[in-house]
């Protein structure tokens, strides 16, 4: 039996979810019907594991499955594809942590479920929506964002002008860039440029709080040393967790505390063997693209590379 | 049984696609045609390619070969590039355990769509 909103759809003997939906006239995309093309991907509460086996771990963790491969026993509750409802938050703190970068803590007025490393949309009063990644854990009670002010940027500029107590409306959470505790010994490689640190901080703290035992290498890149922020906080985190190593990288003017060079080249060098690593790549779109390509060509399986390019909103 | 099934079906293909795409991106003769910003989408398409040429799921309903390569024909793909693709294809399949006969069959299948791919 399938439930989809108010609709109840009984499944025939041996029928897949895809076949059942089509038979009942539900408009659902499909392609190969053999678990390869992923066009019929849907979401549900605990779908049959065999319908998830070829998907990324992050998709599996969120209940995504392939409708053409699912023959559920008992009831399967499907999620509809509606956008999540907006949530009101209040600015709890705003702190300038580096040139042009603010760390903003938002306290949601109603529950806001998310995975650290996912992103939310900030809804500007004029109707513009922009994405920002979440650096905090649900147990922190506040949502931590790192926002770079873009010259003439509508939403980043507006956020930089907020003060304690102001209202900020958000929606979310979205995205596939988060920790899944499927292998506590796996090596995690976290590489971010600029405010790409925000999701990585969330992912690293999340992995540690879930008892991750394997090595975690966090590589933060910036133009020059002054652009790298939250360095003390990162050092403190690494002191408490011996498996966490922090590397600072800059393009120019390195001191003895930073490596100097292109972030993708440094990342491959600092990471060591890549065959059984999971990578998270966040920040500027062009940099993430180069990182992804470099790591892939150096031998990382594409399924283990999770990336969140911070692409500008479409004009 | 199709070659797709004999080589291990879906799980083996995830690996095969990575190897194939890595080869294409590393080969200067064809790399520029694959230099797409969206690697995730590219990988899905390489998977479609390998599934197609090894007789995978028969109901595969991707774009037809002509439409899929129309933009690339404008960018200059020609016979020599199809040769490169067939060369790497053979190498990847061999790496996965296909024998010479299998590789020959796949090459023949790829040959059969050469004109469509090149928009002739
Ligand atoms: C998944 C995702 C996660 C993100 N996470 C973060 C985050 O954690 N922190 C963060 O600071 N940003 C993040 N971003 C980027 C953010 O969503 C906005 O794009 C950014 O803040 C600019 O929005 P704006 O309204 O201020 O500028 P807009 O009004 O959209 O743009 C103003 C002008 O600046 C240009 N522009 C936009 N972005 C840039 C840029 N990066 N560099 C140079 N010029 C630019 C535009 O093309 C336009 O001409 C993320 C984006 C995505 C897609
Ligand atoms: C033997 C000949 C070939 C076959 C059978 C073949 C097959 C395919 C298939 C099945 C797809 C996926 C289509 C889709 O579902 O969207 C595809 C896409 C693609 N092919 Fe080929 N291909 C061939 C030759 C080539 C050559 C010679 C090149 C370039 C050097 C090339 C470059 C590409 C690219 C870049 C895409 C992605 C296109 C896009 O992003 O829209 N192919 N091919």
Coordinates of C-alpha atoms and ligand atoms in Angstrom, one line a residue:
Chain A
X1 CA 0.0 0.0 0.0
X2 CA 1.3 3.5 -0.9
X3 CA 0.1 6.7 0.7
X4 CA 0.7 9.9 -1.1
X5 CA -0.9 12.9 0.7
X6 CA -4.5 12.0 1.1
X7 CA -4.4 9.3 -1.6
X8 CA -4.1 5.6 -0.8
X9 CA -2.8 3.4 -3.6
X10 CA -2.9 -0.4 -3.1
X11 CA -0.1 -2.3 -4.9
X12 CA -0.7 -5.5 -6.9
X13 CA 1.3 -8.6 -6.2
X14 CA 4.9 -8.1 -7.4
X15 CA 4.3 -4.6 -8.6
X16 CA 6.9 -1.9 -8.2
X17 CA 6.1 1.6 -6.8
X18 CA 6.6 3.0 -10.2
X19 CA 4.1 0.6 -11.8
X20 CA 1.6 1.2 -9.0
X21 CA 1.8 5.0 -9.4
X22 CA 1.4 4.8 -13.2
X23 CA -1.5 2.4 -12.9
X24 CA -3.3 4.9 -10.7
X25 CA -2.7 7.8 -13.1
X26 CA -0.1 9.6 -11.0
X27 CA 2.3 11.7 -13.2
X28 CA 5.8 10.3 -12.4
X29 CA 9.0 10.6 -14.3
X30 CA 10.8 7.4 -15.4
X31 CA 13.5 6.3 -17.8
X32 CA 15.4 3.0 -17.9
X33 CA 13.1 1.1 -15.4
X34 CA 16.2 -0.9 -14.4
X35 CA 17.8 1.1 -11.6
X36 CA 20.3 2.9 -13.8
X37 CA 19.1 6.3 -14.9
X38 CA 17.6 7.5 -11.6
X39 CA 14.9 9.5 -13.2
X40 CA 12.2 7.9 -11.1
X41 CA 13.8 8.8 -7.8
X42 CA 11.3 9.6 -5.0
X43 CA 11.4 10.0 -1.3
X44 CA 9.6 8.1 1.5
X45 CA 9.8 7.1 5.1
X46 CA 12.0 4.0 5.2
X47 CA 11.9 2.7 1.6
X48 CA 13.0 -0.9 0.8
X49 CA 16.8 -1.0 1.0
X50 CA 17.2 -2.7 -2.4
X51 CA 15.7 0.3 -4.0
X52 CA 18.4 2.5 -2.5
X53 CA 21.5 0.4 -3.0
X54 CA 22.8 2.3 -6.0
X55 CA 22.2 5.8 -4.6
X56 CA 24.7 8.0 -2.7
X57 CA 24.8 7.5 1.0
X58 CA 23.4 11.1 1.6
X59 CA 20.4 10.4 -0.6
X60 CA 19.8 7.1 1.1
X61 CA 19.9 8.8 4.5
X62 CA 17.2 11.2 3.4
X63 CA 14.9 8.4 2.2
X64 CA 15.4 8.7 -1.5
X65 CA 14.8 5.5 -3.5
X66 CA 14.2 4.4 -7.1
X67 CA 10.5 3.7 -7.7
X68 CA 11.3 1.2 -10.4
X69 CA 13.3 -1.0 -8.0
X70 CA 10.9 -0.8 -5.0
X71 CA 8.5 -3.6 -4.1
X72 CA 7.6 -2.5 -0.6
X73 CA 6.0 -4.9 2.0
X74 CA 3.3 -3.1 4.1
X75 CA 2.7 0.6 3.8
X76 CA 5.0 3.1 2.2
X77 CA 4.4 6.8 2.9
X78 CA 5.7 8.9 0.0
X79 CA 6.8 12.5 0.4
X80 CA 5.3 15.1 -1.9
X81 CA 7.7 17.5 -3.6
X82 CA 6.3 20.7 -2.2
X83 CA 8.7 23.4 -1.0
X84 CA 9.1 23.5 2.8
X85 CA 7.2 26.3 4.6
X86 CA 9.1 29.4 5.7
X87 CA 10.3 29.7 9.3
X88 CA 10.8 33.0 11.2
X89 CA 14.1 33.4 13.1
X90 CA 15.6 36.2 15.2
X91 CA 19.2 37.4 14.9
X92 CA 20.9 36.3 18.2
X93 CA 24.4 37.5 17.3
X94 CA 26.3 39.0 14.4
X95 CA 30.0 39.2 14.4
X96 CA 32.5 40.3 11.8
X97 CA 35.1 37.5 11.7
X98 CA 37.3 38.6 8.7
X99 CA 37.2 41.3 6.0
X100 CA 33.8 41.1 4.5
X101 CA 32.7 38.0 6.4
X102 CA 30.0 38.0 9.1
X103 CA 29.2 35.0 11.3
X104 CA 25.4 35.2 12.0
X105 CA 23.5 33.2 14.6
X106 CA 19.8 32.8 14.0
X107 CA 17.3 31.4 16.5
X108 CA 14.3 29.8 14.8
X109 CA 10.9 30.4 16.4
X110 CA 9.6 26.9 15.3
X111 CA 11.5 23.6 14.9
X112 CA 13.8 23.7 11.8
X113 CA 15.2 20.2 11.0
X114 CA 18.5 20.0 9.1
X115 CA 21.7 18.2 8.8
X116 CA 24.9 20.2 9.5
X117 CA 26.4 21.2 6.1
X118 CA 23.0 21.5 4.4
X119 CA 21.9 25.0 3.4
X120 CA 18.9 27.1 3.9
X121 CA 17.4 29.9 1.9
X122 CA 17.3 33.4 3.4
X123 CA 14.1 35.1 2.2
X124 CA 14.7 38.8 1.8
X125 CA 11.6 41.0 2.5
X126 CA 11.6 42.0 -1.2
X127 CA 11.2 38.4 -2.3
X128 CA 14.8 37.5 -3.2
X129 CA 16.0 34.2 -1.9
X130 CA 19.6 33.2 -1.4
X131 CA 21.3 30.1 -0.1
X132 CA 23.6 29.9 3.0
X133 CA 25.2 26.8 4.4
X134 CA 24.7 25.8 8.1
X135 CA 27.8 25.6 10.3
X136 CA 26.1 24.6 13.5
X137 CA 24.5 21.4 14.9
X138 CA 20.8 20.9 15.7
X139 CA 21.8 20.6 19.4
X140 CA 23.3 24.2 19.4
X141 CA 19.7 25.6 19.1
X142 CA 20.9 28.3 16.8
X143 CA 21.7 28.3 13.1
X144 CA 25.2 29.5 12.4
X145 CA 25.8 31.1 8.9
X146 CA 29.0 32.6 7.5
X147 CA 28.1 35.3 5.0
X148 CA 30.5 37.1 2.7
X149 CA 29.3 40.5 1.6
X150 CA 29.2 40.7 -2.2
X151 CA 29.6 44.2 -3.6
X152 CA 26.1 45.4 -4.6
X153 CA 24.8 42.1 -3.3
X154 CA 21.1 42.3 -2.4
X155 CA 20.8 39.6 0.2
X156 CA 24.4 39.4 1.5
X157 CA 24.4 43.2 2.0
X158 CA 21.1 43.2 3.7
X159 CA 22.2 40.4 6.1
X160 CA 25.4 42.3 7.0
X161 CA 23.2 45.2 8.0
X162 CA 21.1 43.1 10.5
X163 CA 21.5 43.7 14.2
X164 CA 20.7 41.6 17.2
X165 CA 17.0 41.1 17.6
X166 CA 16.1 41.6 13.9
X167 CA 13.8 39.1 12.1
X168 CA 15.0 36.9 9.3
X169 CA 12.8 34.6 7.4
X170 CA 14.3 31.3 6.1
X171 CA 13.3 28.1 4.4
X172 CA 15.0 24.7 4.2
X173 CA 16.9 22.7 4.7
X174 CA 18.3 21.6 1.3
X175 CA 21.4 19.9 -0.2
X176 CA 23.3 16.6 -0.1
X177 CA 26.5 17.8 1.5
X178 CA 26.4 16.3 5.0
X179 CA 27.9 13.5 7.0
X180 CA 26.5 10.0 6.9
X181 CA 27.8 7.7 9.6
X182 CA 27.9 4.6 7.4
X183 CA 31.6 3.9 8.0
X184 CA 33.1 5.3 11.2
X185 CA 36.7 4.5 10.0
X186 CA 36.5 6.2 6.6
X187 CA 38.8 9.0 6.0
X188 CA 37.0 12.3 5.4
X189 CA 38.5 15.1 3.3
X190 CA 36.9 18.5 3.8
X191 CA 38.0 21.2 1.4
X192 CA 36.5 24.7 1.3
X193 CA 37.4 28.1 0.0
X194 CA 36.3 31.3 1.8
X195 CA 32.9 30.9 3.4
X196 CA 32.9 27.3 2.1
X197 CA 34.2 26.7 5.6
X198 CA 30.7 27.0 7.0
X199 CA 29.3 23.7 5.8
X200 CA 32.7 22.0 6.5
X201 CA 32.7 23.1 10.1
X202 CA 29.1 21.7 10.5
X203 CA 30.1 18.4 8.8
X204 CA 33.3 18.0 10.9
X205 CA 31.5 18.7 14.2
X206 CA 28.7 16.4 13.2
X207 CA 31.0 13.6 12.3
X208 CA 32.9 14.0 15.6
X209 CA 29.7 14.1 17.6
X210 CA 28.5 10.9 15.9
X211 CA 31.7 9.2 17.0
X212 CA 33.6 9.2 13.7
X213 CA 37.0 7.5 14.4
X214 CA 38.7 7.8 11.0
X215 CA 41.0 10.7 10.1
X216 CA 39.4 14.0 9.2
X217 CA 41.4 16.5 7.1
X218 CA 39.9 20.0 6.9
X219 CA 41.5 22.2 4.4
X220 CA 40.5 25.9 4.4
X221 CA 41.7 28.0 1.5
X222 CA 41.7 31.8 1.0
X223 CA 43.4 34.4 -1.1
X224 CA 45.8 35.4 1.7
X225 CA 46.2 34.8 5.4
X226 CA 43.9 37.6 6.5
X227 CA 41.0 36.0 4.6
X228 CA 41.1 32.8 6.7
X229 CA 38.8 33.1 9.7
X230 CA 37.7 31.2 12.8
X231 CA 41.3 29.9 13.1
X232 CA 41.2 29.8 16.9
X233 CA 37.9 27.9 17.0
X234 CA 39.3 25.4 14.5
X235 CA 42.5 24.9 16.6
X236 CA 40.4 24.4 19.7
X237 CA 38.3 21.8 17.9
X238 CA 41.4 20.0 16.7
X239 CA 42.8 20.0 20.3
X240 CA 39.8 18.1 21.5
X241 CA 39.8 15.6 18.6
X242 CA 43.2 14.1 17.7
X243 CA 41.8 12.6 14.4
X244 CA 41.0 16.1 13.1
X245 CA 43.8 17.9 11.3
X246 CA 43.4 21.5 10.1
X247 CA 45.3 22.8 7.1
X248 CA 45.3 26.5 6.1
X249 CA 46.1 27.3 2.4
X250 CA 46.5 30.6 0.7
X251 CA 47.3 31.7 -2.9
X252 CA 49.8 34.3 -1.7
X253 CA 51.7 35.8 1.2
X254 CA 51.9 32.5 3.2
X255 CA 53.5 32.7 6.7
X256 CA 54.8 29.6 8.5
X257 CA 51.1 28.8 9.4
X258 CA 49.8 28.4 5.9
X259 CA 50.6 26.4 2.7
X260 CA 50.9 28.4 -0.4
X261 CA 49.6 27.4 -3.8
X262 CA 46.5 26.4 -5.8
X263 CA 43.9 24.9 -3.5
X264 CA 43.2 21.9 -5.8
X265 CA 46.9 21.0 -6.0
X266 CA 47.5 21.5 -2.3
X267 CA 44.4 19.4 -1.5
X268 CA 45.6 16.4 -3.5
X269 CA 49.0 16.7 -1.9
X270 CA 47.7 17.0 1.7
X271 CA 45.1 14.3 1.3
X272 CA 47.4 11.3 0.7
X273 CA 45.9 8.1 -0.8
X274 CA 42.5 8.8 -2.3
X275 CA 40.9 5.4 -3.0
X276 CA 38.9 5.0 0.2
X277 CA 38.2 8.6 1.1
X278 CA 34.9 10.6 1.1
X279 CA 35.4 14.2 0.1
X280 CA 33.2 17.3 0.8
X281 CA 34.0 20.3 -1.4
X282 CA 32.4 23.7 -0.7
X283 CA 32.6 27.3 -1.7
X284 CA 33.1 29.3 -4.9
X285 CA 31.8 27.4 -8.0
X286 CA 34.9 27.6 -10.1
X287 CA 37.2 26.4 -7.2
X288 CA 34.8 23.5 -6.4
X289 CA 34.8 22.5 -10.0
X290 CA 38.6 22.4 -10.2
X291 CA 38.8 20.5 -6.9
X292 CA 36.3 17.9 -8.0
X293 CA 38.0 17.3 -11.3
X294 CA 41.5 17.1 -9.7
X295 CA 40.4 14.7 -7.0
X296 CA 38.5 12.6 -9.5
X297 CA 41.5 12.4 -11.9
X298 CA 43.7 11.6 -9.0
X299 CA 41.6 8.4 -8.4
X300 CA 38.7 9.3 -6.1
X301 CA 35.5 7.4 -7.0
X302 CA 32.9 10.0 -8.3
X303 CA 30.3 8.6 -5.9
X304 CA 32.4 9.7 -2.9
X305 CA 32.8 13.3 -4.0
X306 CA 30.1 15.5 -2.5
X307 CA 30.2 19.1 -3.6
X308 CA 28.3 22.3 -2.9
X309 CA 29.3 25.0 -5.3
X310 CA 28.2 28.4 -4.1
X311 CA 26.8 29.5 -7.4
X312 CA 25.4 33.0 -7.7
X313 CA 21.6 33.2 -7.9
X314 CA 20.2 33.4 -11.4
X315 CA 19.6 37.0 -12.4
Chain B
X1 CA 22.8 -12.8 -21.2
X2 CA 23.9 -9.3 -22.3
X3 CA 27.5 -8.2 -21.8
X4 CA 26.1 -5.6 -19.3
X5 CA 24.8 -8.4 -17.1
X6 CA 27.9 -10.6 -17.5
X7 CA 30.2 -7.8 -16.5
X8 CA 28.3 -7.4 -13.2
X9 CA 25.4 -5.1 -14.1
X10 CA 24.8 -1.9 -12.2
X11 CA 27.5 -2.1 -9.4
X12 CA 30.3 -2.9 -11.9
X13 CA 29.1 0.0 -14.0
X14 CA 29.6 2.6 -11.4
X15 CA 33.3 1.8 -11.5
X16 CA 33.4 1.4 -15.2
X17 CA 31.9 4.8 -15.8
X18 CA 34.5 6.4 -13.5
X19 CA 37.4 4.7 -15.3
X20 CA 36.0 5.6 -18.7
X21 CA 35.3 9.2 -17.9
X22 CA 38.7 9.6 -16.2
X23 CA 40.3 8.3 -19.5
X24 CA 38.3 10.8 -21.6
X25 CA 39.2 13.7 -19.4
X26 CA 42.8 12.8 -19.4
X27 CA 43.1 12.4 -23.2
X28 CA 44.0 15.6 -24.9
X29 CA 42.5 14.4 -28.1
X30 CA 39.0 14.5 -26.7
X31 CA 39.2 16.2 -23.2
X32 CA 37.8 19.5 -24.4
X33 CA 34.5 18.0 -25.4
X34 CA 34.0 16.7 -21.9
X35 CA 35.1 19.8 -20.1
X36 CA 31.7 20.5 -18.7
X37 CA 31.2 22.3 -15.4
X38 CA 28.5 19.8 -14.4
X39 CA 30.6 16.7 -13.8
X40 CA 27.7 15.0 -12.0
X41 CA 25.5 15.3 -15.1
X42 CA 28.4 14.1 -17.3
X43 CA 28.9 11.0 -15.3
X44 CA 25.2 10.1 -15.6
X45 CA 25.6 10.5 -19.4
X46 CA 28.7 8.4 -19.5
X47 CA 26.8 5.8 -17.7
X48 CA 24.0 6.0 -20.3
X49 CA 26.7 5.6 -23.0
X50 CA 28.2 2.4 -21.5
X51 CA 24.8 0.9 -20.7
X52 CA 23.8 1.6 -24.3
X53 CA 26.8 0.0 -25.9
X54 CA 26.8 -3.1 -23.7
X55 CA 23.2 -4.0 -24.2
X56 CA 22.0 -2.8 -20.7
X57 CA 18.4 -2.1 -19.8
X58 CA 16.6 -2.4 -23.1
X59 CA 14.1 0.2 -22.2
X60 CA 16.7 2.9 -21.9
X61 CA 15.1 6.1 -23.2
X62 CA 17.8 8.7 -23.4
X63 CA 18.1 11.1 -26.2
X64 CA 18.8 9.6 -29.6
X65 CA 22.4 9.6 -30.7
X66 CA 22.0 12.4 -33.2
X67 CA 20.3 14.8 -30.8
X68 CA 22.8 13.9 -28.0
X69 CA 25.8 14.9 -30.2
X70 CA 24.3 17.7 -32.3
X71 CA 26.1 20.5 -30.2
X72 CA 29.3 18.5 -30.3
X73 CA 29.3 18.2 -34.0
X74 CA 29.1 22.0 -34.1
X75 CA 32.2 22.0 -31.9
X76 CA 34.0 19.8 -34.3
X77 CA 33.7 16.1 -33.3
X78 CA 34.7 13.9 -36.3
X79 CA 35.7 10.3 -37.2
X80 CA 39.0 10.5 -35.3
X81 CA 37.2 11.3 -32.1
X82 CA 34.8 8.4 -32.5
X83 CA 38.0 6.2 -32.9
X84 CA 39.4 7.5 -29.6
X85 CA 36.1 6.7 -27.9
X86 CA 36.1 3.2 -29.2
X87 CA 39.7 2.8 -28.3
X88 CA 39.1 3.7 -24.6
X89 CA 35.9 1.8 -24.5
X90 CA 37.8 -1.4 -25.5
X91 CA 40.4 -0.7 -22.8
X92 CA 37.9 -0.2 -20.0
X93 CA 35.9 -3.3 -20.9
X94 CA 39.1 -5.3 -21.0
X95 CA 40.0 -4.0 -17.6
X96 CA 36.6 -5.1 -16.4
X97 CA 37.2 -8.7 -17.6
X98 CA 35.5 -8.6 -21.0
X99 CA 37.2 -10.9 -23.6
X100 CA 38.2 -9.9 -27.2
X101 CA 35.0 -11.2 -28.7
X102 CA 32.9 -9.0 -26.3
X103 CA 35.1 -6.0 -27.0
X104 CA 34.6 -6.6 -30.8
X105 CA 30.9 -6.7 -30.4
X106 CA 30.8 -3.5 -28.5
X107 CA 33.0 -1.8 -31.0
X108 CA 30.7 -3.0 -33.8
X109 CA 27.7 -1.6 -31.9
X110 CA 29.5 1.7 -31.5
X111 CA 30.4 1.7 -35.2
X112 CA 26.8 1.2 -36.1
X113 CA 25.8 4.6 -34.7
X114 CA 28.9 6.4 -35.9
X115 CA 27.0 8.2 -38.7
X116 CA 24.2 9.3 -36.3
X117 CA 26.7 10.5 -33.7
X118 CA 28.5 12.6 -36.4
X119 CA 25.2 13.9 -37.7
X120 CA 25.5 12.3 -41.2
Ligands
LIG1 C1 24.2 25.9 -2.2 C2 24.7 27.3 -1.9 C3 25.3 27.5 -0.6 C4 25.8 28.8 -0.4 N1 26.3 29.0 0.8 C5 26.9 30.3 1.1 C6 27.5 30.5 2.4 O1 27.5 29.7 3.3 N2 28.1 31.8 2.6 C7 28.0 32.7 1.6 O2 28.6 33.9 1.9 N3 27.4 32.5 0.4 C8 26.9 31.3 0.1 N4 26.3 31.1 -1.1 C9 26.1 32.2 -2.1 C10 24.9 33.0 -1.7 O3 23.7 32.2 -1.9 C11 24.6 34.3 -2.6 O4 24.8 33.9 -4.0 C12 25.6 35.4 -2.3 O5 25.5 35.8 -0.9 C13 25.3 36.6 -3.2 O6 23.9 37.0 -3.0 P1 23.5 38.6 -3.1 O7 22.0 38.6 -3.0 O8 24.2 39.3 -2.0 O9 24.1 39.1 -4.4 P2 23.2 39.3 -5.8 O10 22.3 40.4 -5.7 O11 22.7 38.0 -6.2 O12 24.4 39.6 -6.8 C14 25.0 40.9 -7.0 C15 26.0 40.9 -8.1 O13 27.2 40.2 -7.6 C16 27.5 39.1 -8.5 N5 27.9 37.9 -7.6 C17 27.1 37.1 -6.9 N6 27.9 36.2 -6.2 C18 29.1 36.5 -6.4 C19 30.4 36.0 -6.0 N7 30.5 35.0 -5.1 N8 31.5 36.6 -6.4 C20 31.5 37.7 -7.2 N9 30.3 38.2 -7.7 C21 29.2 37.7 -7.3 C22 26.2 38.8 -9.2 O14 26.4 38.1 -10.4 C23 25.6 40.2 -9.3 O15 26.1 40.8 -10.4 C24 25.7 29.8 -1.4 C25 25.2 29.5 -2.6 C26 24.7 28.3 -2.9 C27 24.1 28.0 -4.2
LIG2 C1 30.6 5.5 -30.8 C2 30.1 6.6 -30.7 C3 29.3 7.2 -29.6 C4 28.2 6.7 -28.9 C5 27.5 5.3 -29.0 C6 27.9 7.7 -27.9 C7 26.8 7.6 -27.0 C8 26.4 8.5 -26.1 C9 25.2 8.5 -25.2 C10 24.3 7.3 -25.1 C11 25.1 9.7 -24.6 C12 24.1 10.1 -23.6 C13 22.9 10.8 -24.2 C14 21.9 11.2 -23.2 O1 21.1 10.4 -22.8 O2 21.8 12.4 -23.0 C15 26.2 10.5 -25.0 C16 26.5 11.8 -24.6 C17 27.7 12.4 -24.9 N1 28.7 12.1 -25.7 FE1 28.7 10.4 -26.9 N2 28.8 8.7 -28.0 C18 29.6 8.5 -29.0 C19 30.7 9.3 -29.4 C20 31.1 10.4 -28.8 C21 32.3 11.2 -29.2 C22 33.2 10.9 -30.3 C23 32.3 12.3 -28.3 C24 33.3 13.4 -28.2 C25 34.6 13.3 -28.4 C26 31.2 12.1 -27.4 C27 30.9 13.0 -26.4 C28 29.7 13.0 -25.7 C29 29.3 14.1 -24.7 C30 30.2 15.3 -24.4 C31 28.1 13.7 -24.2 C32 27.2 14.5 -23.3 C33 26.4 15.5 -24.1 C34 25.6 16.5 -23.3 O3 26.1 16.9 -22.2 O4 24.5 16.8 -23.7 N3 30.5 11.0 -27.8 N4 27.0 9.8 -26.0

